[in-house]
């Protein structure tokens, strides 16, 4: 790749792009040798200057168009560069290459971190369509060159990739990760147990979906627990005891059957109290429960069991008492509302994803795949 440095043309290997900004510390990088605008980019590093075309910038982004119209003073001769202090230099440079139609110099493949960073920048400046021709190629290559581990930052990158491209397959996996493994803090901010607060790192639309999905799952579970208390409370006090010995019509219960049922009803209530699932208003209980991750909450709730009578008590043999009934019902509620509910939310149709997808692929257009997996073998992944 050739880049203008003053009046000289310098060849720079694409795999060394991370060093480009260091190479040109004193002179602007001439993305457009005939450009009329200097911009300076920096995030946690020294400002790096680029010479660009204001006309190309305006065409690429409505955000940049608003910045560069109506007598913008940076377009005057000798004006200071316009600064972008919060943006990554390398990411911005890749987008600038596309904006200035230097397509052949854009990396053939990116790692997930840099790909996600490009998506974030494009969403910020509303210029996703500029990078659209490269997204499928980058995604397709990564699906064969990278395994999805549990690196928290990698999940953030994939969240931006999936959301920016409207890829339902990627979004499903990202939703699964955050719905099951995230919780909220006292400020109702989404937190990854491995990475702290991720509320501001993820696409806002996706954050809202994750919040709503988790709340629906937990609301369904708490509601089922309250219904269970009502059901077993009725059983304990309506004169129709459910003592195991009575059900089997075997020898009589060594204690009063109604007292026996009441005892186990008390254990149910106590267990739900310990986990703050009862009593109280469902909305308030759900808010408290959101501070727990579903992936950890589910197995712990399954450990709740009713206490057993002594084994020598033949009338209440192990596994035969009413207590096993509400234990099994509670465990089913965990499976149905927490685990199955999470699966339904993960697979749920999200209208926002369709809207994102239509930005790139109108329904009347058929999107063909690029190369086969074999074509990506041996390709070096470009990253930081």
Tab-separated table of C-alpha atoms in Angstrom:
chain	number	residue	atom	x	y	z
A	1	UNK	CA	0.000	0.000	0.000
A	2	UNK	CA	1.290	3.485	-0.859
A	3	UNK	CA	0.772	6.478	1.396
A	4	UNK	CA	1.768	10.068	0.695
A	5	UNK	CA	4.226	11.638	3.138
A	6	UNK	CA	4.623	15.201	2.041
A	7	UNK	CA	5.767	14.961	-1.588
A	8	UNK	CA	7.006	11.370	-1.203
A	9	UNK	CA	5.156	8.121	-1.734
A	10	UNK	CA	5.917	5.491	0.889
A	11	UNK	CA	4.993	1.808	0.585
A	12	UNK	CA	3.573	0.349	3.755
A	13	UNK	CA	2.754	-3.326	4.304
A	14	UNK	CA	-0.920	-3.689	5.311
A	15	UNK	CA	0.071	-5.998	8.128
A	16	UNK	CA	2.033	-3.121	9.623
A	17	UNK	CA	-0.798	-0.601	9.709
A	18	UNK	CA	-0.561	-0.381	13.482
A	19	UNK	CA	2.821	1.308	12.976
A	20	UNK	CA	1.672	3.739	10.293
A	21	UNK	CA	0.638	6.435	12.736
A	22	UNK	CA	4.002	6.250	14.480
A	23	UNK	CA	5.779	6.500	11.115
A	24	UNK	CA	4.033	9.795	10.326
A	25	UNK	CA	4.196	11.554	13.668
A	26	UNK	CA	5.375	14.835	12.136
A	27	UNK	CA	3.435	14.859	8.853
A	28	UNK	CA	-0.200	14.124	8.043
A	29	UNK	CA	-1.089	10.848	6.378
A	30	UNK	CA	-2.370	11.823	2.942
A	31	UNK	CA	-5.433	9.623	2.581
A	32	UNK	CA	-6.313	11.992	-0.262
A	33	UNK	CA	-3.222	13.729	-1.738
A	34	UNK	CA	-5.531	16.453	-3.087
A	35	UNK	CA	-7.575	16.739	0.102
A	36	UNK	CA	-8.725	20.046	1.554
A	37	UNK	CA	-9.194	19.094	5.211
A	38	UNK	CA	-6.857	18.035	8.005
A	39	UNK	CA	-8.239	15.897	10.819
A	40	UNK	CA	-6.516	14.744	13.998
A	41	UNK	CA	-7.441	11.475	15.678
A	42	UNK	CA	-6.434	10.228	19.107
A	43	UNK	CA	-7.607	7.911	21.845
A	44	UNK	CA	-5.190	7.409	24.730
A	45	UNK	CA	-2.287	8.423	22.483
A	46	UNK	CA	-0.714	11.354	20.654
A	47	UNK	CA	-2.827	13.052	17.989
A	48	UNK	CA	-2.267	11.700	14.468
A	49	UNK	CA	-3.034	13.947	11.501
A	50	UNK	CA	-4.724	12.898	8.246
A	51	UNK	CA	-5.327	14.873	5.045
A	52	UNK	CA	-8.762	13.983	3.665
A	53	UNK	CA	-11.382	15.207	1.229
A	54	UNK	CA	-14.203	17.078	2.939
A	55	UNK	CA	-16.493	16.258	0.007
A	56	UNK	CA	-15.951	12.502	0.437
A	57	UNK	CA	-16.467	12.797	4.192
A	58	UNK	CA	-19.777	14.611	3.695
A	59	UNK	CA	-21.034	11.994	1.250
A	60	UNK	CA	-20.121	9.106	3.541
A	61	UNK	CA	-21.790	10.245	6.760
A	62	UNK	CA	-24.696	12.533	7.683
A	63	UNK	CA	-22.872	13.215	10.950
A	64	UNK	CA	-19.764	14.422	9.137
A	65	UNK	CA	-21.964	16.300	6.661
A	66	UNK	CA	-23.478	18.296	9.513
A	67	UNK	CA	-20.004	19.012	10.888
A	68	UNK	CA	-18.536	20.140	7.566
A	69	UNK	CA	-21.244	22.446	6.235
A	70	UNK	CA	-22.399	26.014	6.845
A	71	UNK	CA	-19.038	27.783	6.661
A	72	UNK	CA	-17.087	25.292	8.739
A	73	UNK	CA	-13.978	27.204	9.880
A	74	UNK	CA	-11.608	24.209	9.602
A	75	UNK	CA	-12.021	24.384	5.813
A	76	UNK	CA	-10.329	27.790	5.706
A	77	UNK	CA	-6.629	27.944	4.705
A	78	UNK	CA	-4.303	27.601	7.685
A	79	UNK	CA	-7.052	26.420	10.033
A	80	UNK	CA	-6.306	23.941	12.800
A	81	UNK	CA	-7.261	20.290	12.160
A	82	UNK	CA	-10.644	19.071	13.315
A	83	UNK	CA	-10.047	16.646	16.177
A	84	UNK	CA	-11.665	13.304	16.996
A	85	UNK	CA	-10.264	12.718	20.510
A	86	UNK	CA	-12.340	9.634	21.378
A	87	UNK	CA	-11.719	7.503	18.293
A	88	UNK	CA	-9.159	4.806	17.610
A	89	UNK	CA	-6.562	5.830	15.020
A	90	UNK	CA	-6.229	2.510	13.218
A	91	UNK	CA	-9.996	1.971	13.085
A	92	UNK	CA	-10.600	5.464	11.731
A	93	UNK	CA	-7.875	4.988	9.120
A	94	UNK	CA	-9.520	1.824	7.749
A	95	UNK	CA	-12.860	3.638	7.448
A	96	UNK	CA	-11.158	6.591	5.753
A	97	UNK	CA	-9.688	4.237	3.148
A	98	UNK	CA	-13.208	3.076	2.272
A	99	UNK	CA	-14.608	6.610	2.312
A	100	UNK	CA	-11.933	7.677	-0.198
A	101	UNK	CA	-12.551	4.622	-2.426
A	102	UNK	CA	-9.159	3.054	-1.743
A	103	UNK	CA	-10.783	-0.373	-1.569
A	104	UNK	CA	-7.770	-2.390	-2.709
A	105	UNK	CA	-5.811	-1.172	0.320
A	106	UNK	CA	-8.395	-2.252	2.887
A	107	UNK	CA	-7.314	-5.377	4.830
A	108	UNK	CA	-8.639	-8.639	3.452
A	109	UNK	CA	-9.307	-9.901	6.963
A	110	UNK	CA	-9.615	-8.408	10.462
A	111	UNK	CA	-9.571	-9.999	13.881
A	112	UNK	CA	-12.784	-9.741	15.915
A	113	UNK	CA	-11.454	-6.891	18.070
A	114	UNK	CA	-10.672	-4.600	15.149
A	115	UNK	CA	-13.778	-5.687	13.222
A	116	UNK	CA	-15.922	-4.782	16.243
A	117	UNK	CA	-14.118	-1.458	16.551
A	118	UNK	CA	-14.882	-0.641	12.900
A	119	UNK	CA	-18.557	-1.470	13.472
A	120	UNK	CA	-18.670	0.732	16.574
A	121	UNK	CA	-17.180	3.669	14.688
A	122	UNK	CA	-19.550	3.203	11.743
A	123	UNK	CA	-22.600	3.147	14.031
A	124	UNK	CA	-21.348	6.252	15.818
A	125	UNK	CA	-21.003	8.235	12.580
A	126	UNK	CA	-23.859	6.526	10.710
A	127	UNK	CA	-21.660	5.309	7.869
A	128	UNK	CA	-22.214	1.542	8.028
A	129	UNK	CA	-23.127	1.419	4.355
A	130	UNK	CA	-19.586	2.505	3.455
A	131	UNK	CA	-18.094	-0.647	4.992
A	132	UNK	CA	-20.897	-2.989	3.949
A	133	UNK	CA	-18.979	-4.601	1.049
A	134	UNK	CA	-16.333	-5.876	3.477
A	135	UNK	CA	-18.516	-7.127	6.345
A	136	UNK	CA	-19.497	-10.496	4.894
A	137	UNK	CA	-15.922	-11.279	3.938
A	138	UNK	CA	-14.630	-10.385	7.396
A	139	UNK	CA	-17.394	-12.314	9.176
A	140	UNK	CA	-17.044	-15.376	6.996
A	141	UNK	CA	-13.301	-15.535	7.508
A	142	UNK	CA	-13.561	-15.144	11.281
A	143	UNK	CA	-16.136	-17.925	11.568
A	144	UNK	CA	-13.430	-20.349	10.421
A	145	UNK	CA	-10.339	-18.765	11.954
A	146	UNK	CA	-11.567	-17.941	15.447
A	147	UNK	CA	-13.307	-19.959	18.131
A	148	UNK	CA	-15.659	-18.115	20.432
A	149	UNK	CA	-14.228	-18.393	23.913
A	150	UNK	CA	-15.321	-16.570	27.034
A	151	UNK	CA	-13.053	-13.556	26.660
A	152	UNK	CA	-15.373	-10.709	27.783
A	153	UNK	CA	-13.900	-8.174	25.372
A	154	UNK	CA	-14.366	-10.583	22.490
A	155	UNK	CA	-18.080	-10.820	23.300
A	156	UNK	CA	-18.335	-7.012	23.185
A	157	UNK	CA	-16.692	-7.029	19.746
A	158	UNK	CA	-19.033	-9.747	18.476
A	159	UNK	CA	-22.012	-7.837	19.874
A	160	UNK	CA	-21.118	-4.853	17.698
A	161	UNK	CA	-20.429	-7.069	14.686
A	162	UNK	CA	-23.768	-8.857	14.983
A	163	UNK	CA	-25.770	-5.728	15.733
A	164	UNK	CA	-24.153	-3.624	13.006
A	165	UNK	CA	-24.722	-6.245	10.327
A	166	UNK	CA	-28.106	-7.495	11.559
A	167	UNK	CA	-26.733	-11.034	11.734
A	168	UNK	CA	-29.312	-13.049	13.723
A	169	UNK	CA	-26.932	-16.002	14.139
A	170	UNK	CA	-24.309	-13.880	15.877
A	171	UNK	CA	-26.898	-11.949	17.894
A	172	UNK	CA	-28.370	-15.219	19.172
A	173	UNK	CA	-25.016	-16.275	20.616
A	174	UNK	CA	-24.344	-12.839	22.043
A	175	UNK	CA	-27.803	-12.727	23.649
A	176	UNK	CA	-27.232	-16.179	25.123
A	177	UNK	CA	-23.997	-15.016	26.727
A	178	UNK	CA	-25.391	-11.801	28.210
A	179	UNK	CA	-28.846	-13.071	29.195
A	180	UNK	CA	-27.391	-15.993	31.135
A	181	UNK	CA	-24.198	-14.473	32.496
A	182	UNK	CA	-25.088	-10.844	33.188
A	183	UNK	CA	-26.694	-9.154	36.161
A	184	UNK	CA	-27.562	-5.575	37.062
A	185	UNK	CA	-26.145	-3.320	39.761
A	186	UNK	CA	-28.024	-0.905	42.019
A	187	UNK	CA	-28.084	1.659	39.197
A	188	UNK	CA	-29.718	-0.944	36.912
A	189	UNK	CA	-26.607	-1.077	34.727
A	190	UNK	CA	-25.840	-4.303	32.918
A	191	UNK	CA	-22.795	-6.040	34.378
A	192	UNK	CA	-20.699	-8.895	33.070
A	193	UNK	CA	-19.419	-10.903	36.032
A	194	UNK	CA	-16.031	-11.174	34.317
A	195	UNK	CA	-15.698	-7.622	33.010
A	196	UNK	CA	-17.657	-5.248	35.242
A	197	UNK	CA	-20.148	-2.774	33.769
A	198	UNK	CA	-20.801	-3.386	30.069
A	199	UNK	CA	-23.864	-1.151	29.715
A	200	UNK	CA	-21.962	1.550	27.821
A	201	UNK	CA	-19.794	-0.844	25.805
A	202	UNK	CA	-22.639	-2.606	23.982
A	203	UNK	CA	-24.992	-1.291	21.276
A	204	UNK	CA	-27.823	0.586	23.077
A	205	UNK	CA	-30.535	-1.322	21.214
A	206	UNK	CA	-29.013	-4.644	22.222
A	207	UNK	CA	-28.671	-3.543	25.858
A	208	UNK	CA	-32.401	-2.786	25.962
A	209	UNK	CA	-33.237	-6.199	24.489
A	210	UNK	CA	-31.061	-7.984	27.076
A	211	UNK	CA	-32.625	-6.032	29.963
A	212	UNK	CA	-36.157	-6.785	28.747
A	213	UNK	CA	-35.420	-10.468	28.129
A	214	UNK	CA	-33.905	-11.018	31.571
A	215	UNK	CA	-36.826	-9.261	33.258
A	216	UNK	CA	-39.409	-11.355	31.398
A	217	UNK	CA	-37.611	-14.564	32.358
A	218	UNK	CA	-37.331	-13.627	36.044
A	219	UNK	CA	-40.906	-12.297	36.197
A	220	UNK	CA	-42.229	-15.597	34.854
A	221	UNK	CA	-40.268	-17.522	37.463
A	222	UNK	CA	-41.271	-15.371	40.464
A	223	UNK	CA	-44.916	-15.484	39.348
A	224	UNK	CA	-44.765	-19.274	39.223
A	225	UNK	CA	-43.268	-19.390	42.727
A	226	UNK	CA	-46.111	-17.241	44.066
A	227	UNK	CA	-48.660	-19.486	42.385
A	228	UNK	CA	-46.978	-22.456	44.022
A	229	UNK	CA	-47.255	-20.883	47.483
A	230	UNK	CA	-50.939	-20.241	46.873
A	231	UNK	CA	-51.511	-23.782	45.616
A	232	UNK	CA	-49.726	-25.543	48.477
A	233	UNK	CA	-51.188	-23.137	51.014
A	234	UNK	CA	-54.656	-24.117	49.859
A	235	UNK	CA	-53.731	-27.777	50.131
A	236	UNK	CA	-52.443	-27.314	53.658
A	237	UNK	CA	-55.503	-25.484	54.986
A	238	UNK	CA	-58.529	-26.607	52.968
A	239	UNK	CA	-59.009	-29.944	54.716
A	240	UNK	CA	-57.577	-32.065	51.887
A	241	UNK	CA	-54.176	-33.080	53.248
A	242	UNK	CA	-51.620	-34.449	50.800
A	243	UNK	CA	-49.485	-36.389	53.255
A	244	UNK	CA	-47.606	-39.172	51.505
A	245	UNK	CA	-48.951	-41.912	53.799
A	246	UNK	CA	-52.543	-40.830	53.070
A	247	UNK	CA	-51.955	-40.853	49.314
A	248	UNK	CA	-50.587	-44.393	49.468
A	249	UNK	CA	-53.402	-45.435	51.837
A	250	UNK	CA	-50.785	-47.204	53.934
A	251	UNK	CA	-50.401	-47.032	57.698
A	252	UNK	CA	-51.596	-43.794	59.288
A	253	UNK	CA	-49.373	-40.765	59.556
A	254	UNK	CA	-47.555	-40.697	62.929
A	255	UNK	CA	-48.605	-37.049	63.281
A	256	UNK	CA	-51.789	-35.282	62.260
A	257	UNK	CA	-51.973	-35.228	58.465
A	258	UNK	CA	-52.951	-31.573	58.307
A	259	UNK	CA	-50.069	-30.672	60.595
A	260	UNK	CA	-47.793	-32.715	58.381
A	261	UNK	CA	-48.881	-30.771	55.302
A	262	UNK	CA	-48.576	-27.470	57.150
A	263	UNK	CA	-45.034	-28.388	58.186
A	264	UNK	CA	-43.975	-28.877	54.590
A	265	UNK	CA	-45.812	-25.770	53.437
A	266	UNK	CA	-43.757	-23.871	55.998
A	267	UNK	CA	-40.547	-25.322	54.547
A	268	UNK	CA	-41.580	-24.179	51.067
A	269	UNK	CA	-42.260	-20.638	52.275
A	270	UNK	CA	-39.005	-20.577	54.215
A	271	UNK	CA	-36.993	-21.653	51.172
A	272	UNK	CA	-38.559	-18.962	49.004
A	273	UNK	CA	-38.009	-16.365	51.719
A	274	UNK	CA	-34.294	-17.193	51.882
A	275	UNK	CA	-33.992	-16.488	48.149
A	276	UNK	CA	-36.205	-13.366	48.418
A	277	UNK	CA	-38.772	-14.895	46.079
A	278	UNK	CA	-41.685	-14.426	48.502
A	279	UNK	CA	-43.494	-12.459	49.968
A	280	UNK	CA	-43.805	-9.064	48.290
A	281	UNK	CA	-44.807	-7.435	45.041
A	282	UNK	CA	-43.570	-9.386	42.050
A	283	UNK	CA	-42.010	-6.348	40.329
A	284	UNK	CA	-39.989	-5.472	43.403
A	285	UNK	CA	-38.857	-9.056	43.930
A	286	UNK	CA	-37.797	-9.296	40.286
A	287	UNK	CA	-35.758	-6.095	40.634
A	288	UNK	CA	-33.889	-7.640	43.564
A	289	UNK	CA	-33.403	-10.875	41.643
A	290	UNK	CA	-31.851	-9.066	38.672
A	291	UNK	CA	-28.708	-8.645	40.755
A	292	UNK	CA	-28.087	-12.385	40.192
A	293	UNK	CA	-27.006	-14.106	36.996
A	294	UNK	CA	-29.424	-16.695	35.616
A	295	UNK	CA	-26.579	-19.125	34.912
A	296	UNK	CA	-25.718	-19.228	38.636
A	297	UNK	CA	-29.225	-18.795	40.005
A	298	UNK	CA	-30.692	-21.808	38.209
A	299	UNK	CA	-28.409	-24.582	39.574
A	300	UNK	CA	-28.541	-23.158	43.100
A	301	UNK	CA	-32.334	-23.109	43.174
A	302	UNK	CA	-32.337	-26.720	42.031
A	303	UNK	CA	-30.510	-27.623	45.234
A	304	UNK	CA	-33.528	-26.608	47.337
A	305	UNK	CA	-35.161	-29.774	48.688
A	306	UNK	CA	-37.768	-30.506	51.316
A	307	UNK	CA	-36.423	-31.973	54.568
A	308	UNK	CA	-36.936	-35.726	54.985
A	309	UNK	CA	-38.406	-37.724	57.819
A	310	UNK	CA	-36.100	-40.207	59.504
A	311	UNK	CA	-35.603	-43.331	57.446
A	312	UNK	CA	-36.930	-45.564	60.236
A	313	UNK	CA	-40.326	-43.900	59.863
A	314	UNK	CA	-41.885	-46.352	57.419
A	315	UNK	CA	-44.930	-44.148	56.859
A	316	UNK	CA	-42.783	-41.439	55.305
A	317	UNK	CA	-40.247	-43.360	53.301
A	318	UNK	CA	-37.524	-41.371	51.582
A	319	UNK	CA	-38.786	-39.894	48.333
A	320	UNK	CA	-42.473	-40.574	49.091
A	321	UNK	CA	-43.594	-37.559	51.089
A	322	UNK	CA	-45.477	-34.462	49.961
A	323	UNK	CA	-42.258	-32.528	50.391
A	324	UNK	CA	-40.948	-34.178	47.254
A	325	UNK	CA	-43.997	-32.829	45.463
A	326	UNK	CA	-43.246	-29.149	45.985
A	327	UNK	CA	-39.532	-29.767	45.560
A	328	UNK	CA	-40.186	-31.288	42.147
A	329	UNK	CA	-42.575	-28.463	41.293
A	330	UNK	CA	-39.998	-25.843	42.236
A	331	UNK	CA	-37.349	-27.578	40.161
A	332	UNK	CA	-39.731	-27.751	37.210
A	333	UNK	CA	-40.374	-24.026	37.595
A	334	UNK	CA	-36.617	-23.446	37.394
A	335	UNK	CA	-36.402	-25.546	34.244
A	336	UNK	CA	-39.523	-24.110	32.605
A	337	UNK	CA	-39.214	-20.433	33.475
A	338	UNK	CA	-35.489	-19.849	33.911
A	339	UNK	CA	-33.879	-22.339	31.553
A	340	UNK	CA	-36.561	-22.855	28.903
A	341	UNK	CA	-37.612	-19.216	29.238
A	342	UNK	CA	-34.041	-18.151	28.524
A	343	UNK	CA	-33.920	-20.371	25.441
A	344	UNK	CA	-37.147	-18.818	24.131
A	345	UNK	CA	-35.818	-15.318	24.672
A	346	UNK	CA	-32.550	-16.183	22.953
A	347	UNK	CA	-34.429	-17.531	19.930
A	348	UNK	CA	-37.085	-14.812	19.989
A	349	UNK	CA	-37.734	-12.847	16.838
A	350	UNK	CA	-36.435	-9.314	17.305
A	351	UNK	CA	-37.907	-6.705	14.917
A	352	UNK	CA	-34.908	-4.451	15.471
A	353	UNK	CA	-32.660	-7.076	13.892
A	354	UNK	CA	-34.789	-7.139	10.760
A	355	UNK	CA	-34.521	-3.368	10.557
A	356	UNK	CA	-30.742	-3.582	10.903
A	357	UNK	CA	-30.541	-6.304	8.275
A	358	UNK	CA	-32.633	-4.348	5.774
A	359	UNK	CA	-30.106	-1.517	5.929
A	360	UNK	CA	-27.714	-3.790	4.061
A	361	UNK	CA	-29.771	-6.450	2.341
A	362	UNK	CA	-33.230	-5.444	1.032
A	363	UNK	CA	-35.469	-8.488	0.752
A	364	UNK	CA	-35.506	-8.367	-3.042
A	365	UNK	CA	-31.711	-8.702	-3.152
A	366	UNK	CA	-30.167	-12.159	-2.883
A	367	UNK	CA	-26.916	-12.150	-0.951
A	368	UNK	CA	-24.444	-14.732	-2.186
A	369	UNK	CA	-21.675	-16.219	-0.097
A	370	UNK	CA	-18.102	-15.327	-0.821
A	371	UNK	CA	-15.578	-18.129	-0.858
A	372	UNK	CA	-15.662	-21.561	0.696
A	373	UNK	CA	-14.002	-22.212	4.017
A	374	UNK	CA	-11.002	-23.742	2.241
A	375	UNK	CA	-10.264	-20.410	0.565
A	376	UNK	CA	-9.472	-18.848	3.928
A	377	UNK	CA	-6.846	-21.362	4.961
A	378	UNK	CA	-3.446	-19.824	5.488
A	379	UNK	CA	-4.711	-16.243	5.517
A	380	UNK	CA	-3.017	-14.173	8.164
A	381	UNK	CA	-5.536	-12.377	10.371
A	382	UNK	CA	-4.925	-8.646	10.513
A	383	UNK	CA	-5.227	-7.058	13.946
A	384	UNK	CA	-3.591	-4.756	16.428
